[in-house]
Coordinates of C-alpha atoms in Angstrom, one line a residue:
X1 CA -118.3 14.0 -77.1
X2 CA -116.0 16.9 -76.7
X3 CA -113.6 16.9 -73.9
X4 CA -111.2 20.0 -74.7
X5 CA -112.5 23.3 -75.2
X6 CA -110.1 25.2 -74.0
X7 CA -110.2 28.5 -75.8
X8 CA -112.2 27.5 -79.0
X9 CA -114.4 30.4 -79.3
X10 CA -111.9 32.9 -77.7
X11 CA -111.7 36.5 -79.2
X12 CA -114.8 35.6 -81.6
X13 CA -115.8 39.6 -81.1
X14 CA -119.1 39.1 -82.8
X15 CA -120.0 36.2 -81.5
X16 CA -123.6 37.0 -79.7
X17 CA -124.9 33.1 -79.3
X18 CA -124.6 29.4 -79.7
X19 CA -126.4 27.1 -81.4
X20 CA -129.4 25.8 -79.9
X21 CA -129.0 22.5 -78.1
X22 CA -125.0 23.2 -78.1
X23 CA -123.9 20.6 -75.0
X24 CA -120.2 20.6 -74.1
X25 CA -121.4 17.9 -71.0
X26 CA -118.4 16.1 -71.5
X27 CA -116.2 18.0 -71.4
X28 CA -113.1 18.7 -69.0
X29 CA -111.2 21.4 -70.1
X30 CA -112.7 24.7 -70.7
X31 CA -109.9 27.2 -70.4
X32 CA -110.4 30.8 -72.2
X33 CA -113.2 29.3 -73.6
X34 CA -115.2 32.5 -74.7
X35 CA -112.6 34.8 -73.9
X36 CA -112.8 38.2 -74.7
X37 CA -116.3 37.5 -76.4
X38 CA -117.2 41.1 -76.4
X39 CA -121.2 40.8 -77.9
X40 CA -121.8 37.4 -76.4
X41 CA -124.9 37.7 -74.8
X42 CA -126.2 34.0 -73.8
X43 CA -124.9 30.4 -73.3
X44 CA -126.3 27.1 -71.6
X45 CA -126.2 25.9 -68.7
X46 CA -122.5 24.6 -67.4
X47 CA -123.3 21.0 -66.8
X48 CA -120.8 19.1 -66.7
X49 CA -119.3 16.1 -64.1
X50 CA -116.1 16.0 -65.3
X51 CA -115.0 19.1 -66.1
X52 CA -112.3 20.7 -64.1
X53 CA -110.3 24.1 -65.6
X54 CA -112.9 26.8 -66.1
X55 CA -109.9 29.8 -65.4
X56 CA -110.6 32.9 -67.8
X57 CA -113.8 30.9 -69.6
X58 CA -116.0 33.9 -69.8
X59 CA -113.3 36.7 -69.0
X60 CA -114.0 40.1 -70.5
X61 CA -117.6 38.4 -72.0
X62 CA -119.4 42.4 -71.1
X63 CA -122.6 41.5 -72.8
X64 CA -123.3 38.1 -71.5
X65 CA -127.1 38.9 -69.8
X66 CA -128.4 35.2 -69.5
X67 CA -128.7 34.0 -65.8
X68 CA -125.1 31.6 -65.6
X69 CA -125.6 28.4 -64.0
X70 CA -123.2 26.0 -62.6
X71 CA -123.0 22.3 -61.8
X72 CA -119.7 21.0 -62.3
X73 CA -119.0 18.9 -59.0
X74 CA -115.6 18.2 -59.6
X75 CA -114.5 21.6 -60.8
X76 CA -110.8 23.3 -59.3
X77 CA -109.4 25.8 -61.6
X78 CA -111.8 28.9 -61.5
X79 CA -109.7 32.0 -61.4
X80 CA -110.5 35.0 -63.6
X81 CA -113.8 32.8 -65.1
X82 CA -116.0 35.5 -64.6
X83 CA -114.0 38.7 -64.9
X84 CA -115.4 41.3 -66.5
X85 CA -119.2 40.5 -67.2
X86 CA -120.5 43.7 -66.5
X87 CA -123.8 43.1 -67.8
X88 CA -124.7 40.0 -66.1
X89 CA -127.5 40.0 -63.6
X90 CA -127.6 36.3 -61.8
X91 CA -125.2 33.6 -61.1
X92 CA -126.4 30.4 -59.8
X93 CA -123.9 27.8 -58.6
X94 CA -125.0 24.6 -57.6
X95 CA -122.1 22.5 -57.2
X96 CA -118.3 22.7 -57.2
X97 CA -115.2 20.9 -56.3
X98 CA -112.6 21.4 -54.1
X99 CA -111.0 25.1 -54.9
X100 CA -107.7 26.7 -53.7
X101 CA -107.4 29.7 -55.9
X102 CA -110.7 31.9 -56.2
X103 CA -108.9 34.8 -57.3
X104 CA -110.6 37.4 -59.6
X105 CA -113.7 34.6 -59.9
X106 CA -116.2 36.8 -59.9
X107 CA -114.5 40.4 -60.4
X108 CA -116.1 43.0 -62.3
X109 CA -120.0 41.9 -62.6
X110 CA -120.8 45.6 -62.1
X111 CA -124.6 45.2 -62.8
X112 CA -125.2 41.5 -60.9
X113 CA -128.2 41.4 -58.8
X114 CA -128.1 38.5 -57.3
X115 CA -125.4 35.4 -56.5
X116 CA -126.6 31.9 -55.3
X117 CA -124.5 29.5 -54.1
X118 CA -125.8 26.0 -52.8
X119 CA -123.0 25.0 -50.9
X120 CA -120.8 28.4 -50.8
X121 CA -119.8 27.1 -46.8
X122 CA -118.6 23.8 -47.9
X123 CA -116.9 24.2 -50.9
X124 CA -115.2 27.6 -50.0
X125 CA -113.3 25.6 -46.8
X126 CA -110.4 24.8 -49.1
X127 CA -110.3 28.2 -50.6
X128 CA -106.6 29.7 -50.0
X129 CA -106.7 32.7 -52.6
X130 CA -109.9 34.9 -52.3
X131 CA -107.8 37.9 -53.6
X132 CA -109.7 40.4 -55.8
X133 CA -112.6 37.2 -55.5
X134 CA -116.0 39.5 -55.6
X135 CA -114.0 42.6 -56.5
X136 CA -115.8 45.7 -58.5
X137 CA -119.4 44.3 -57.9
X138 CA -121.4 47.6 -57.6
X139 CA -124.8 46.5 -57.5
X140 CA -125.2 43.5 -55.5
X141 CA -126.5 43.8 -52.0
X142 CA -125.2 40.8 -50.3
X143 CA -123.3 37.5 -50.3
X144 CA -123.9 33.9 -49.6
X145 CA -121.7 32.5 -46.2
X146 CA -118.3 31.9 -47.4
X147 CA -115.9 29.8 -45.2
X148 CA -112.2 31.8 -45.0
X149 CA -110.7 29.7 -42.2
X150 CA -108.0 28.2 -44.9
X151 CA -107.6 31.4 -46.7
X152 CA -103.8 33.1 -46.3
X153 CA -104.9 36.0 -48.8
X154 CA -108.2 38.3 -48.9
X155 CA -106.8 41.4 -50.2
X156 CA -109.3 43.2 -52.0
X157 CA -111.5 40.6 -51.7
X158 CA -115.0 42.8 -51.9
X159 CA -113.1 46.2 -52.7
X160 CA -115.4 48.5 -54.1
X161 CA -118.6 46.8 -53.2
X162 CA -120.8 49.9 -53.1
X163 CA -123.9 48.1 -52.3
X164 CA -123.3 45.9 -49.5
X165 CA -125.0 46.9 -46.1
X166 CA -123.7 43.6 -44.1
X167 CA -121.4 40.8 -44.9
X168 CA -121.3 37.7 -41.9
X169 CA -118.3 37.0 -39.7
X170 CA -115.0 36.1 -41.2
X171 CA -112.4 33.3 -40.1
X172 CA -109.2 34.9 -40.6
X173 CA -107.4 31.8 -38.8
X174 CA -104.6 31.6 -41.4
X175 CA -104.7 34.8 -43.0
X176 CA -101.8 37.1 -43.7
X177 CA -103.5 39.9 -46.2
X178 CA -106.2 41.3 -45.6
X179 CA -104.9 45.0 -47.6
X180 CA -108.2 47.3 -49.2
X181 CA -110.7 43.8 -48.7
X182 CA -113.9 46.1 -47.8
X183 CA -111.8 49.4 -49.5
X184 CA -114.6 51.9 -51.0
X185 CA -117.5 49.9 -49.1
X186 CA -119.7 53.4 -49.0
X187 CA -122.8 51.5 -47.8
X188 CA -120.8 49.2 -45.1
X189 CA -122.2 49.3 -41.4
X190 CA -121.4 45.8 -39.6
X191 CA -118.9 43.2 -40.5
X192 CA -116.6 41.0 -37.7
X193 CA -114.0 38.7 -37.2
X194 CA -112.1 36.2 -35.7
X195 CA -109.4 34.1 -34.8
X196 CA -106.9 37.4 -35.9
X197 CA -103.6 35.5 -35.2
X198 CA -101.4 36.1 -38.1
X199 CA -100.4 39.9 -37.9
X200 CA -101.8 40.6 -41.4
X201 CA -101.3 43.4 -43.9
X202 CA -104.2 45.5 -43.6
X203 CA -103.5 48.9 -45.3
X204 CA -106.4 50.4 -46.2
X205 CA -108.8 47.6 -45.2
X206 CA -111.7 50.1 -44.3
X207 CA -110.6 53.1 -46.3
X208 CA -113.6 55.1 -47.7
X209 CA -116.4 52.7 -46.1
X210 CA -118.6 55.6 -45.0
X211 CA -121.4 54.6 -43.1
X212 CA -119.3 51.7 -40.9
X213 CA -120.6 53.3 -37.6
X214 CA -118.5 51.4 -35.0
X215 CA -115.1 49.6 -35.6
X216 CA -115.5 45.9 -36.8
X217 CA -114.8 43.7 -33.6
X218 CA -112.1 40.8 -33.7
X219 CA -109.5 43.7 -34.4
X220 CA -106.8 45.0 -32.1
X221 CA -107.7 43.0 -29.2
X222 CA -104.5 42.8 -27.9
X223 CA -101.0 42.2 -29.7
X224 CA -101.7 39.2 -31.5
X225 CA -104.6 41.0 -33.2
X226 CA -103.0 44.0 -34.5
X227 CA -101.9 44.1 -37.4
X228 CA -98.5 44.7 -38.9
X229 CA -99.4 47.0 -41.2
X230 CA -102.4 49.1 -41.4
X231 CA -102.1 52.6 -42.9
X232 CA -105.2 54.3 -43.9
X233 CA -107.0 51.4 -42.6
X234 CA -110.1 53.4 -41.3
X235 CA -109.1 56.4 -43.4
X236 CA -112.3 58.6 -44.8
X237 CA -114.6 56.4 -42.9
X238 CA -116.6 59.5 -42.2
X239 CA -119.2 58.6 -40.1
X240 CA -117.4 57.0 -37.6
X241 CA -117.8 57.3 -34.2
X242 CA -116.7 54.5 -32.1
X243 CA -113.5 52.8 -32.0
X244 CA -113.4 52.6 -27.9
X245 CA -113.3 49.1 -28.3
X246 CA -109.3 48.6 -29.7
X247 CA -106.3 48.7 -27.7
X248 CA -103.6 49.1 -30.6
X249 CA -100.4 47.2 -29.5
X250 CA -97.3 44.8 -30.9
X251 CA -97.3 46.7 -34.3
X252 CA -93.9 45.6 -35.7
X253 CA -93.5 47.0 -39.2
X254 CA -91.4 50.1 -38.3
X255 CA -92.1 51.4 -41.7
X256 CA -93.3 55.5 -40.6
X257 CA -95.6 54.9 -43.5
X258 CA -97.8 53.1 -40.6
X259 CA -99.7 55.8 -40.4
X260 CA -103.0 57.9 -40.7
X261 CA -105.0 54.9 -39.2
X262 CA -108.0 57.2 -38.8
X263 CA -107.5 60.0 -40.9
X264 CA -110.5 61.8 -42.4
X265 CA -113.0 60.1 -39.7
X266 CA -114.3 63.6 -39.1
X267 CA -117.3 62.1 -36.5
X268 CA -114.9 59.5 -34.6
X269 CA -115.6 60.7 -30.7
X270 CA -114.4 57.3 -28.9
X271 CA -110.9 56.7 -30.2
X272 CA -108.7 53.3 -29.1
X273 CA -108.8 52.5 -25.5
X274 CA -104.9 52.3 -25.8
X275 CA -102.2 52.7 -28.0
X276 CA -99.1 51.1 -26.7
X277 CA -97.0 50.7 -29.9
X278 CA -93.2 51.0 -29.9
X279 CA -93.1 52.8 -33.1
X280 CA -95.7 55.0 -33.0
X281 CA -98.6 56.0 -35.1
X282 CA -97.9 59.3 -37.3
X283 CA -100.9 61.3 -38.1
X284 CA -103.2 58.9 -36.9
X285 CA -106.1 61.4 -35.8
X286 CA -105.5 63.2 -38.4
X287 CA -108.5 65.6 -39.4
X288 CA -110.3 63.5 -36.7
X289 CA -112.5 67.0 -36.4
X290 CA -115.1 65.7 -33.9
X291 CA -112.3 64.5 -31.4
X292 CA -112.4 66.1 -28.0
X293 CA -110.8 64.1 -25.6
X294 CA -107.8 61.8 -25.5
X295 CA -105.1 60.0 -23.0
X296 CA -102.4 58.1 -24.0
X297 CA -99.2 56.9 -22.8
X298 CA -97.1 58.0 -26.0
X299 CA -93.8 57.8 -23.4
X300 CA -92.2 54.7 -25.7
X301 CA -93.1 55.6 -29.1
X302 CA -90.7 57.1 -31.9
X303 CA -92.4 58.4 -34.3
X304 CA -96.3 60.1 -33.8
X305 CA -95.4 63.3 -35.7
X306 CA -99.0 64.9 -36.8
X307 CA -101.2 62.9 -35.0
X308 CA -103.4 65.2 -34.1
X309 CA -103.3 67.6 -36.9
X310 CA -106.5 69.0 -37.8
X311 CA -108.2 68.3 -34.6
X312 CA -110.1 71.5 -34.5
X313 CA -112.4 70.2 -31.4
X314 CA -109.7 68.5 -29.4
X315 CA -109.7 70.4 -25.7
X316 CA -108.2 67.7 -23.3
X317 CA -105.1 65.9 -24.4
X318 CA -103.6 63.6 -21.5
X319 CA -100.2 62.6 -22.9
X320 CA -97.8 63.0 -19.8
X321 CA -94.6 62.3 -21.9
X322 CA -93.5 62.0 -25.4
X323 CA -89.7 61.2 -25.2
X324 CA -89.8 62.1 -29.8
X325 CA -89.9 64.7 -31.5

């Protein structure tokens, strides 16, 4: 008959199980609820129809290795539940309520395998918060469709997913952040977007996804697409090649930290179609060592100091007037 569990095992570091048959089904509070758990290893299934606040429930639980599964239809307060259970291999969910805030859900299950979601479309629609969501997740390959059309803030929403080939299109209708959301990728190759309207902050976005080939579409498509702020965004994304696609205009953040856009893409050949940006783009080829031909109009921009620093291949450079230093 419980109803309130909020943090009545919390910090119990030798806790390892529960009692067979233990059934909080009634409950509706279970906030902190096995917090910091360190040597919990197993619990039962998450059954219950009332229950609405699960934020930090299983945070820091490192040793919990029992497949987690969810049905809780009218559950809105998730944040942090899952942070830090590095050792757990599946999570099933098959129903939740309407959620706003899925920051740091499922952050840190370094050694998940797999993630099911029934309804992941549906009941991500109200999602607003995805910040740091599936953060830290080395091992798992891929991701049930999630719907980001409501979301305002993504950053580092699948940072440091090392594992992930291909994630689906995004809806980035109402977002405003999208800063290191695929950051340290390595086994990235195709991701897109759309509906770009919102001139996010997108430093470091792409940084250090290795094997993205070509640059993700639904980017830089014009001024309404570009983002405010993106320095580093494609930074060390070593292989590459092909980003003939953009036309990098309207950037408005005349911070000179803008910069270095592309730096360290040593096999990037086909650079943006055109950069026509008021403030410039400082070292934004930097080290681009595979770069042999470019042609810009660089005749309004104040600042593109470095820009092509490093370029060791670089043997045609059509800029007919730089009016900067």
């Amino acid at each position: 008959n419980g109803q309130d569990f909020s943090y009545a095992f919390s910090y119990n570091h030798q806790l390892t199980s529960l009692p067979s048959g233990f059934s909080f089904v009634n409950a509706t509070g279970c906030r902190g609820m096995f917090e910091r758990c360190y040597n919990l290893k197993a619990v039962p299934k998450l059954i219950a129809p009332n229950l609405t606040d699960t934020h930090r429930m299983f945070e820091w639980c490192q040793s919990l290795k029992s497949k987690i599964e969810i049905d809780c239809p009218n559950l809105s307060y998730v944040n942090t539940m899952f942070w830090g259970v590095h050792s757990i291999k599946q999570v099933h969910i098959k129903r939740l309520g309407p959620i706003t805030d899925f920051s740091s859900f499922l952050r840190g299950a370094l050694n998940m395998e797999e993630f099911i979601w029934d309804n992941s479309k549906q009941e991500t629609s109200s999602g607003i918060n995805f910040s740091e969501a599936f953060a830290y997740n080395y091992a798992i390959t891929s991701y049930p469709e999630m719907d980001t059309s409501s979301a305002t803030g993504c950053r580092s929403m699948f940072t440091n997913n090392y594992s992930v080939k291909k994630y689906q299109t995004f809806d980035l209708l109402n977002c405003t952040n999208t800063q290191s959301m695929f950051y340290s990728n390595y086994a990235l190759t195709d991701v897109a977007f759309k509906n770009v309207q919102n001139k996010p902050n997108s430093n470091s976005m792409f940084n250090s996804c290795w094997n993205l080939r070509t640059a993700p579409s639904g980017f830089f498509e014009g001024y309404d697409s570009t983002p405010s702020y993106c320095p580093s965004m494609f930074s060390t994304c070593y292989h590459l090649t092909d980003a003939s696609h953009y036309i990098i205009s309207g950037i408005t953040n005349t911070n000179t930290n803008n910069r270095s856009v592309f730096n360290n893409c040593h096999r990037l050949k086909k650079p943006p179609a055109i950069i026509n940006s008021e403030y410039g783009l400082r070292q934004m080829f930097e080290r681009c060592e595979s770069l042999e031909n470019v042609s810009y109009d660089l005749s309004s921009a104040i600042d593109s100091a470095g820009m092509f620093n490093y370029c060791y291949s670089l043997n045609t450079a059509n800029i007919p007037v730089i009016n900067t230093s």
